Amino acid sequence: MSKKQNKLITKEILNNAIKKGAFLKFDPRLMVKNPVMFMVEVGSILTLILSIFPTLFNGNSDERIYNILITFILFIILLFANFAESIAEGRGKAQAATLRQSKKDSKARRIKSDGSEEMLNSSELKIGDIVLVKAGELIPNDGEIIEGAASVDESAITGESAPVMREAGGDFSSVTGGTTVLTDFLKIKILVGAGESFLDKMINLVEGAARQKTPNEIALNTLLIALSLSFLVVVVSLYPFIQFLGVSLPISWLVALLVCLIPTTIGGGLLSAIGIAGMDRVTRFNVIALSGKAVESCGDVDTMILDKTGTITFGNRLANEFYEVQGISKEEMIKACVLSSLKERVQKDLQKFLDENPQITKEQIPLDLLSASGSGLDPHISLQAALVQIPRISQSSKITKEELEKIIQENTESKFLGIFGEEKVNVLAVNIAIAKAMKKE
């Protein structure tokens, strides 16, 4: 959702609110859900009848103009409340429509088993299909990159204007349907079927956002109803008293008095509009609120950080503590975590580093950093492999190089019997020590 879509009121929303929403909401079946405004609508109908038949209830024909004026004012009050709610609802519908436009059916280049290509609609893709996406083309559906590296524009989904790098392997291999490849090409394996993509789920969430009243709104609405009923009793009881005294008082005056006695009329009419507008406001910040209650809960949050791997975290995982579940030993869990983090990403990053620094040869890089073995790994690296990473870790963690050297030395296991093997550094212990040092900073 890019920032250009965050416009408060568009021409289309305004037209729909004027032509449809504001007038359709005059339906008493809809208006009765808001008792305060329903009371005003009943009063406007009563004054309309008196405008047509001014002599009803012992009225005077000279009061016709006054009755028409009261009817018009009440109609404007109701129209304003309905219009505000229609605008708020229109924003939510527009958000879903914008997402649906991003999901427009595009052509996909599927690679057959024999290596040839065929063009078909993205909606025809199935799980497991391999597609080729070139620069300037939309990614047809959610998937994983199996070959290639490219810059991808994800602003339609994340709202971030800067393009991001996506490549096969590691933490940056997943792509989202509806985003655009800007450079090079990507071979993508489709992981979801039609209608099950991330964008489809977002659309369903926005369209299914429930208009649930918040606790504060329920309490305020109850107060408004109680006040309105008490004023209604006062006005209704006033008529027989005046008749008893022999004073002539037009019914339209009593209706106007009732509306004036409930100064909460506008507030009652705007309660639902305020709630819907709150849900839409957080949606403009790429947060989907499923109910008005969720919006109210956001009021207790001082700071919210919206991050995806690669902007703040950079995919660097530092474990502070491990909590194993029943049936799994802590040692097994630690080993599984290490294996899942080592993957082939290390080799790709090292190759990129070597390409950018031709003066450094592979012989200068410790052998265990070039290993891409997927099994039998233990959480240890050589002392040389640990020391060569000190500048990088110091820059990212803001810990001095001297302190990092001390941490590595404290977590280095000596040779077996002081003679056999090589000195090894416990990577997990070093990571935990670095995390604790960063907290102290």
Short mmCIF file of C-alpha atoms in Angstrom, two decimals:
data_model
loop_
_atom_site.label_atom_id
_atom_site.label_comp_id
_atom_site.label_asym_id
_atom_site.label_seq_id
_atom_site.Cartn_x
_atom_site.Cartn_y
_atom_site.Cartn_z
CA MET A 1 0.00 0.00 0.00
CA SER A 2 1.86 3.00 -1.16
CA LYS A 3 1.50 6.44 0.26
CA LYS A 4 -0.29 7.75 -2.78
CA GLN A 5 -3.25 5.56 -1.81
CA ASN A 6 -3.58 7.18 1.60
CA LYS A 7 -5.74 10.07 0.35
CA LEU A 8 -8.48 10.76 2.89
CA ILE A 9 -11.48 11.21 0.54
CA THR A 10 -11.46 10.37 -3.15
CA LYS A 11 -13.99 11.51 -5.74
CA GLU A 12 -15.36 7.98 -6.05
CA ILE A 13 -15.89 7.63 -2.29
CA LEU A 14 -17.62 11.02 -2.21
CA ASN A 15 -19.95 10.15 -5.11
CA ASN A 16 -20.93 6.80 -3.58
CA ALA A 17 -21.60 8.44 -0.22
CA ILE A 18 -23.81 11.11 -1.80
CA LYS A 19 -25.68 8.94 -4.31
CA LYS A 20 -26.09 5.74 -2.31
CA GLY A 21 -24.87 5.44 1.26
CA ALA A 22 -26.23 8.62 2.85
CA PHE A 23 -29.78 8.12 1.53
CA LEU A 24 -29.95 4.33 1.89
CA LYS A 25 -29.23 4.71 5.59
CA PHE A 26 -32.57 6.52 6.05
CA ASP A 27 -34.11 3.02 6.07
CA PRO A 28 -35.70 2.69 9.56
CA ARG A 29 -34.40 -0.90 9.77
CA LEU A 30 -30.86 0.49 9.65
CA MET A 31 -31.56 3.65 11.64
CA VAL A 32 -33.08 1.75 14.59
CA LYS A 33 -29.58 0.43 15.40
CA ASN A 34 -28.79 3.97 16.55
CA PRO A 35 -31.69 4.84 18.91
CA VAL A 36 -30.75 8.52 19.26
CA MET A 37 -30.82 9.16 15.51
CA PHE A 38 -33.88 6.93 15.11
CA MET A 39 -35.71 9.24 17.52
CA VAL A 40 -34.72 12.23 15.38
CA GLU A 41 -35.94 10.43 12.24
CA VAL A 42 -39.33 9.72 13.82
CA GLY A 43 -39.54 13.41 14.75
CA SER A 44 -38.70 14.46 11.19
CA ILE A 45 -41.42 12.14 9.79
CA LEU A 46 -43.92 13.63 12.25
CA THR A 47 -43.06 17.23 11.25
CA LEU A 48 -43.24 16.22 7.56
CA ILE A 49 -46.80 14.95 8.09
CA LEU A 50 -47.66 18.20 9.88
CA SER A 51 -46.17 20.16 6.97
CA ILE A 52 -48.60 18.41 4.61
CA PHE A 53 -51.55 18.40 7.04
CA PRO A 54 -50.92 21.34 9.38
CA THR A 55 -54.38 21.16 10.96
CA LEU A 56 -53.75 17.76 12.57
CA PHE A 57 -53.68 17.69 16.39
CA ASN A 58 -55.62 20.97 16.47
CA GLY A 59 -52.88 22.76 14.53
CA ASN A 60 -53.03 25.96 12.52
CA SER A 61 -52.57 26.20 8.77
CA ASP A 62 -50.34 29.25 9.30
CA GLU A 63 -47.72 26.92 10.83
CA ARG A 64 -47.03 25.11 7.54
CA ILE A 65 -43.86 27.13 6.72
CA TYR A 66 -42.52 26.65 10.24
CA ASN A 67 -43.15 22.89 10.06
CA ILE A 68 -41.36 22.68 6.69
CA LEU A 69 -38.38 24.53 8.16
CA ILE A 70 -38.17 22.16 11.16
CA THR A 71 -38.45 19.14 8.83
CA PHE A 72 -35.64 20.47 6.64
CA ILE A 73 -33.31 21.07 9.62
CA LEU A 74 -33.92 17.57 11.01
CA PHE A 75 -33.36 16.09 7.55
CA ILE A 76 -29.99 17.90 7.29
CA ILE A 77 -28.95 16.55 10.72
CA LEU A 78 -29.79 12.97 9.68
CA LEU A 79 -28.16 13.38 6.27
CA PHE A 80 -24.95 14.68 7.85
CA ALA A 81 -24.71 11.71 10.24
CA ASN A 82 -25.41 9.19 7.45
CA PHE A 83 -22.97 10.93 5.10
CA ALA A 84 -20.15 10.81 7.68
CA GLU A 85 -20.70 7.09 8.26
CA SER A 86 -20.85 6.39 4.52
CA ILE A 87 -17.53 8.19 3.99
CA ALA A 88 -15.91 6.13 6.75
CA GLU A 89 -17.26 2.85 5.33
CA GLY A 90 -16.21 3.90 1.83
CA ARG A 91 -12.60 4.26 2.96
CA GLY A 92 -12.55 0.63 4.11
CA LYS A 93 -14.08 -0.58 0.84
CA ALA A 94 -11.61 1.53 -1.15
CA GLN A 95 -8.72 -0.06 0.73
CA ALA A 96 -9.91 -3.53 -0.30
CA ALA A 97 -10.48 -2.35 -3.88
CA THR A 98 -6.94 -0.96 -4.04
CA LEU A 99 -5.52 -4.27 -2.89
CA ARG A 100 -7.66 -6.08 -5.44
CA GLN A 101 -6.25 -3.89 -8.22
CA SER A 102 -2.73 -4.89 -7.17
CA LYS A 103 -3.84 -8.50 -7.60
CA LYS A 104 -4.95 -7.99 -11.21
CA ASP A 105 -4.66 -11.07 -13.37
CA SER A 106 -1.34 -10.92 -15.22
CA LYS A 107 0.43 -13.17 -17.68
CA ALA A 108 2.96 -15.67 -16.33
CA ARG A 109 5.82 -17.40 -18.14
CA ARG A 110 5.71 -21.03 -16.96
CA ILE A 111 8.69 -23.29 -17.59
CA LYS A 112 7.73 -26.80 -18.73
CA SER A 113 9.57 -29.97 -17.78
CA ASP A 114 11.37 -29.96 -21.16
CA GLY A 115 12.69 -26.43 -20.53
CA SER A 116 10.36 -24.65 -22.95
CA GLU A 117 8.20 -21.70 -21.94
CA GLU A 118 4.46 -21.11 -22.20
CA MET A 119 2.38 -18.00 -21.44
CA LEU A 120 -0.75 -18.36 -19.33
CA ASN A 121 -2.85 -16.38 -16.85
CA SER A 122 -1.46 -16.17 -13.33
CA SER A 123 -4.76 -17.55 -12.00
CA GLU A 124 -4.03 -20.82 -13.83
CA LEU A 125 -0.77 -21.46 -11.95
CA LYS A 126 -0.65 -24.41 -9.57
CA ILE A 127 1.49 -25.22 -6.56
CA GLY A 128 4.90 -26.44 -7.70
CA ASP A 129 4.92 -24.63 -11.07
CA ILE A 130 8.19 -22.92 -12.05
CA VAL A 131 7.83 -19.45 -13.57
CA LEU A 132 10.35 -17.06 -15.09
CA VAL A 133 9.90 -13.37 -14.25
CA LYS A 134 11.99 -10.78 -16.08
CA ALA A 135 12.70 -7.11 -15.34
CA GLY A 136 9.57 -4.96 -15.46
CA GLU A 137 7.17 -7.89 -14.96
CA LEU A 138 4.83 -8.63 -12.06
CA ILE A 139 5.46 -11.66 -9.88
CA PRO A 140 2.30 -13.74 -10.51
CA ASN A 141 1.92 -15.40 -7.10
CA ASP A 142 3.67 -16.09 -3.80
CA GLY A 143 6.67 -18.36 -4.13
CA GLU A 144 10.33 -19.06 -3.47
CA ILE A 145 13.23 -18.09 -5.69
CA ILE A 146 15.15 -21.13 -6.94
CA GLU A 147 17.46 -19.30 -9.32
CA GLY A 148 18.62 -15.74 -9.87
CA ALA A 149 18.92 -12.50 -7.93
CA ALA A 150 17.05 -9.29 -8.63
CA SER A 151 15.86 -6.01 -7.20
CA VAL A 152 12.13 -6.15 -6.40
CA ASP A 153 9.68 -3.27 -5.89
CA GLU A 154 7.43 -4.28 -2.97
CA SER A 155 5.88 -0.84 -2.40
CA ALA A 156 2.44 -2.09 -3.48
CA ILE A 157 2.43 -4.50 -0.53
CA THR A 158 4.71 -3.07 2.17
CA GLY A 159 4.53 0.65 1.41
CA GLU A 160 8.33 0.90 1.37
CA SER A 161 9.47 2.87 -1.66
CA ALA A 162 13.04 1.55 -1.75
CA PRO A 163 13.45 -1.69 -3.76
CA VAL A 164 14.77 -4.77 -1.96
CA MET A 165 17.14 -7.51 -3.08
CA ARG A 166 15.72 -11.00 -3.47
CA GLU A 167 17.86 -14.03 -4.34
CA ALA A 168 17.83 -17.81 -4.14
CA GLY A 169 18.72 -19.31 -0.77
CA GLY A 170 18.74 -17.88 2.73
CA ASP A 171 16.37 -15.41 4.31
CA PHE A 172 15.65 -13.38 1.19
CA SER A 173 14.29 -16.01 -1.19
CA SER A 174 10.55 -15.51 -0.59
CA VAL A 175 8.58 -13.25 -2.92
CA THR A 176 5.01 -11.99 -2.85
CA GLY A 177 2.55 -11.95 -5.72
CA GLY A 178 1.77 -8.49 -7.07
CA THR A 179 5.30 -7.12 -6.60
CA THR A 180 7.47 -6.05 -9.55
CA VAL A 181 10.91 -7.28 -10.61
CA LEU A 182 13.05 -4.26 -11.48
CA THR A 183 16.32 -5.84 -12.63
CA ASP A 184 17.63 -9.13 -14.02
CA PHE A 185 15.37 -12.19 -13.74
CA LEU A 186 14.03 -14.67 -11.19
CA LYS A 187 12.98 -18.30 -11.46
CA ILE A 188 10.26 -18.80 -8.88
CA LYS A 189 8.59 -21.94 -7.56
CA ILE A 190 4.92 -21.23 -6.83
CA LEU A 191 4.02 -22.18 -3.24
CA VAL A 192 0.30 -21.29 -3.03
CA GLY A 193 -2.73 -21.86 -5.18
CA ALA A 194 -5.04 -19.27 -6.73
CA GLY A 195 -6.89 -17.23 -4.09
CA GLU A 196 -4.53 -18.24 -1.27
CA SER A 197 -1.77 -15.65 -1.66
CA PHE A 198 -0.68 -13.10 0.92
CA LEU A 199 -2.56 -10.40 -1.00
CA ASP A 200 -5.77 -12.49 -1.02
CA LYS A 201 -5.51 -12.92 2.75
CA MET A 202 -5.06 -9.17 3.20
CA ILE A 203 -8.15 -8.46 1.09
CA ASN A 204 -10.20 -10.96 3.12
CA LEU A 205 -9.03 -9.38 6.37
CA VAL A 206 -9.93 -5.85 5.26
CA GLU A 207 -13.34 -6.88 3.88
CA GLY A 208 -14.09 -9.00 6.95
CA ALA A 209 -13.16 -6.30 9.46
CA ALA A 210 -16.06 -6.36 11.91
CA ARG A 211 -17.74 -3.13 13.01
CA GLN A 212 -17.71 -4.16 16.68
CA LYS A 213 -18.43 -1.46 19.24
CA THR A 214 -15.71 -0.73 21.77
CA PRO A 215 -16.44 -0.83 25.54
CA ASN A 216 -16.19 2.97 25.76
CA GLU A 217 -18.50 3.38 22.78
CA ILE A 218 -21.07 1.03 24.33
CA ALA A 219 -20.94 2.97 27.63
CA LEU A 220 -21.32 6.33 25.85
CA ASN A 221 -24.13 5.02 23.67
CA THR A 222 -25.98 3.75 26.76
CA LEU A 223 -25.64 7.18 28.37
CA LEU A 224 -26.98 8.91 25.25
CA ILE A 225 -29.97 6.56 25.08
CA ALA A 226 -30.77 7.11 28.77
CA LEU A 227 -30.58 10.91 28.40
CA SER A 228 -32.64 10.85 25.21
CA LEU A 229 -35.37 8.72 26.83
CA SER A 230 -35.52 11.02 29.85
CA PHE A 231 -35.89 14.08 27.58
CA LEU A 232 -38.53 12.22 25.56
CA VAL A 233 -40.56 11.60 28.73
CA VAL A 234 -40.28 15.30 29.64
CA VAL A 235 -41.47 16.48 26.21
CA VAL A 236 -44.31 13.94 25.93
CA SER A 237 -45.61 14.76 29.42
CA LEU A 238 -45.42 18.48 28.61
CA TYR A 239 -48.18 18.27 25.97
CA PRO A 240 -51.07 17.13 28.26
CA PHE A 241 -50.05 19.70 30.91
CA ILE A 242 -50.22 22.50 28.34
CA GLN A 243 -53.56 21.21 27.02
CA PHE A 244 -54.89 21.21 30.57
CA LEU A 245 -53.87 24.85 30.99
CA GLY A 246 -55.64 25.72 27.74
CA VAL A 247 -52.49 26.85 25.94
CA SER A 248 -52.04 25.97 22.26
CA LEU A 249 -48.61 24.50 21.48
CA PRO A 250 -47.83 23.05 18.01
CA ILE A 251 -46.47 19.51 17.89
CA SER A 252 -43.57 20.71 15.71
CA TRP A 253 -42.46 22.95 18.59
CA LEU A 254 -42.29 19.93 20.87
CA VAL A 255 -40.27 18.00 18.30
CA ALA A 256 -37.86 20.93 17.94
CA LEU A 257 -37.64 21.16 21.73
CA LEU A 258 -36.79 17.45 21.97
CA VAL A 259 -33.99 17.78 19.43
CA CYS A 260 -32.64 20.84 21.24
CA LEU A 261 -32.78 19.03 24.59
CA ILE A 262 -30.61 16.23 23.26
CA PRO A 263 -27.43 18.09 22.25
CA THR A 264 -25.86 14.67 21.98
CA THR A 265 -27.69 14.14 18.66
CA ILE A 266 -24.66 14.81 16.47
CA GLY A 267 -22.39 12.81 18.77
CA GLY A 268 -24.80 9.89 18.64
CA GLY A 269 -24.91 10.06 14.88
CA LEU A 270 -21.14 10.11 14.53
CA LEU A 271 -20.25 7.35 17.00
CA SER A 272 -20.11 4.58 14.40
CA ALA A 273 -18.41 6.86 11.86
CA ILE A 274 -15.67 7.67 14.38
CA GLY A 275 -15.09 3.96 15.04
CA ILE A 276 -14.91 3.03 11.36
CA ALA A 277 -12.62 5.98 10.64
CA GLY A 278 -10.29 4.76 13.41
CA MET A 279 -10.07 1.32 11.79
CA ASP A 280 -9.27 2.95 8.45
CA ARG A 281 -6.65 5.25 9.98
CA VAL A 282 -4.50 2.37 11.21
CA THR A 283 -4.99 0.61 7.87
CA ARG A 284 -3.26 3.56 6.19
CA PHE A 285 -0.20 2.69 8.29
CA ASN A 286 -0.26 -0.89 6.90
CA VAL A 287 -1.93 -2.27 10.06
CA ILE A 288 -5.17 -4.20 9.64
CA ALA A 289 -7.60 -3.66 12.55
CA LEU A 290 -10.23 -6.39 12.68
CA SER A 291 -12.55 -4.45 15.01
CA GLY A 292 -13.09 -1.10 16.69
CA LYS A 293 -12.02 -2.70 19.97
CA ALA A 294 -8.59 -3.38 18.46
CA VAL A 295 -8.30 0.31 17.52
CA GLU A 296 -9.11 1.35 21.09
CA SER A 297 -6.43 -1.03 22.39
CA CYS A 298 -3.92 0.74 20.15
CA GLY A 299 -4.45 3.83 22.29
CA ASP A 300 -2.41 2.18 25.05
CA VAL A 301 0.56 1.61 22.71
CA ASP A 302 3.19 4.36 22.78
CA THR A 303 5.48 3.06 20.03
CA MET A 304 4.93 0.47 17.32
CA ILE A 305 7.83 -0.73 15.18
CA LEU A 306 6.77 -2.21 11.85
CA ASP A 307 9.71 -4.23 10.58
CA LYS A 308 10.42 -6.98 8.12
CA THR A 309 13.67 -8.91 8.00
CA GLY A 310 16.21 -6.86 6.13
CA THR A 311 15.34 -3.34 7.32
CA ILE A 312 16.15 -3.33 11.03
CA THR A 313 17.12 -6.90 11.89
CA PHE A 314 19.14 -7.68 8.72
CA GLY A 315 18.41 -11.36 9.31
CA ASN A 316 21.06 -11.58 12.06
CA ARG A 317 19.91 -14.01 14.73
CA LEU A 318 21.44 -13.83 18.22
CA ALA A 319 20.00 -16.32 20.72
CA ASN A 320 19.75 -15.26 24.37
CA GLU A 321 18.07 -18.36 25.75
CA PHE A 322 16.65 -21.67 24.59
CA TYR A 323 13.37 -23.12 25.90
CA GLU A 324 12.88 -26.74 24.95
CA VAL A 325 9.48 -28.49 24.89
CA GLN A 326 8.63 -31.85 26.39
CA GLY A 327 10.26 -34.75 24.59
CA ILE A 328 13.12 -32.67 23.14
CA SER A 329 16.43 -32.25 24.97
CA LYS A 330 18.08 -28.84 25.13
CA GLU A 331 21.13 -30.18 23.28
CA GLU A 332 18.98 -31.45 20.39
CA MET A 333 17.18 -28.13 20.16
CA ILE A 334 20.43 -26.12 20.11
CA LYS A 335 21.86 -28.34 17.39
CA ALA A 336 18.70 -27.97 15.29
CA CYS A 337 18.83 -24.18 15.67
CA VAL A 338 22.45 -24.13 14.55
CA LEU A 339 21.74 -26.30 11.51
CA SER A 340 18.77 -24.16 10.48
CA SER A 341 20.85 -20.99 10.70
CA LEU A 342 23.96 -22.17 8.87
CA LYS A 343 22.38 -23.19 5.54
CA GLU A 344 24.04 -22.06 2.29
CA ARG A 345 23.64 -18.34 3.02
CA VAL A 346 27.13 -18.10 4.54
CA GLN A 347 28.76 -19.29 1.33
CA LYS A 348 26.77 -16.84 -0.80
CA ASP A 349 27.72 -13.89 1.42
CA LEU A 350 31.37 -14.92 1.36
CA GLN A 351 31.34 -15.23 -2.42
CA LYS A 352 29.82 -11.75 -2.71
CA PHE A 353 32.51 -10.41 -0.35
CA LEU A 354 35.27 -12.01 -2.45
CA ASP A 355 33.81 -10.55 -5.65
CA GLU A 356 33.84 -7.07 -4.12
CA ASN A 357 37.37 -7.48 -2.72
CA PRO A 358 39.53 -9.14 -5.42
CA GLN A 359 42.71 -8.53 -3.39
CA ILE A 360 41.56 -11.23 -0.93
CA THR A 361 41.91 -14.84 -2.05
CA LYS A 362 39.96 -17.86 -0.91
CA GLU A 363 43.12 -19.23 0.71
CA GLN A 364 42.98 -16.35 3.21
CA ILE A 365 39.48 -17.35 4.35
CA PRO A 366 39.29 -20.06 7.08
CA LEU A 367 38.19 -23.36 5.57
CA ASP A 368 35.28 -23.89 7.97
CA LEU A 369 33.66 -20.65 6.79
CA LEU A 370 33.55 -21.99 3.23
CA SER A 371 31.92 -25.28 4.26
CA ALA A 372 28.32 -25.74 3.21
CA SER A 373 27.77 -29.14 4.79
CA GLY A 374 24.19 -29.73 5.80
CA SER A 375 24.69 -32.46 8.37
CA GLY A 376 27.00 -33.47 11.17
CA LEU A 377 27.73 -29.85 12.14
CA ASP A 378 28.45 -28.94 15.75
CA PRO A 379 28.21 -25.42 17.21
CA HIS A 380 31.96 -24.75 16.89
CA ILE A 381 34.23 -22.85 14.50
CA SER A 382 37.97 -22.41 14.49
CA LEU A 383 39.59 -19.58 16.43
CA GLN A 384 40.82 -18.10 13.14
CA ALA A 385 37.26 -18.10 11.72
CA ALA A 386 35.99 -16.30 14.81
CA LEU A 387 38.73 -13.65 14.88
CA VAL A 388 38.29 -12.76 11.21
CA GLN A 389 34.66 -11.75 11.92
CA ILE A 390 35.48 -9.31 14.76
CA PRO A 391 35.39 -6.12 12.59
CA ARG A 392 31.97 -7.01 11.14
CA ILE A 393 30.45 -7.90 14.52
CA SER A 394 31.97 -4.82 16.17
CA GLN A 395 30.40 -2.56 13.57
CA SER A 396 26.91 -4.08 13.84
CA SER A 397 26.83 -4.56 17.64
CA LYS A 398 28.71 -1.39 18.67
CA ILE A 399 30.95 -3.48 20.92
CA THR A 400 34.67 -2.68 20.88
CA LYS A 401 37.04 -5.07 19.13
CA GLU A 402 38.99 -5.57 22.37
CA GLU A 403 35.85 -6.66 24.21
CA LEU A 404 34.91 -9.03 21.38
CA GLU A 405 38.38 -10.60 21.45
CA LYS A 406 37.97 -11.10 25.20
CA ILE A 407 34.55 -12.77 24.70
CA ILE A 408 35.99 -15.10 22.04
CA GLN A 409 38.96 -16.05 24.21
CA GLU A 410 36.66 -16.79 27.18
CA ASN A 411 34.58 -19.15 25.02
CA THR A 412 37.46 -20.89 23.23
CA GLU A 413 37.98 -24.57 23.97
CA SER A 414 41.65 -25.60 24.12
CA LYS A 415 43.25 -28.52 22.29
CA PHE A 416 42.50 -32.01 23.55
CA LEU A 417 45.12 -32.77 26.26
CA GLY A 418 46.82 -29.60 25.07
CA ILE A 419 48.26 -31.47 22.06
CA PHE A 420 45.62 -32.98 19.78
CA GLY A 421 43.26 -31.10 17.47
CA GLU A 422 42.74 -27.36 17.14
CA GLU A 423 41.33 -24.68 19.38
CA LYS A 424 37.57 -24.30 18.85
CA VAL A 425 35.19 -21.44 19.60
CA ASN A 426 31.68 -22.21 20.88
CA VAL A 427 29.52 -20.05 18.59
CA LEU A 428 26.37 -20.31 20.73
CA ALA A 429 28.18 -19.25 23.88
CA VAL A 430 29.78 -16.32 22.01
CA ASN A 431 26.39 -15.20 20.63
CA ILE A 432 24.81 -15.27 24.09
CA ALA A 433 27.75 -13.33 25.55
CA ILE A 434 27.50 -10.73 22.76
CA ALA A 435 23.74 -10.34 23.35
CA LYS A 436 24.33 -9.75 27.06
CA ALA A 437 27.07 -7.21 26.28
CA MET A 438 24.72 -5.36 23.90
CA LYS A 439 22.08 -5.13 26.64
CA LYS A 440 24.64 -3.52 28.96
CA GLU A 441 25.41 -0.97 26.27
#
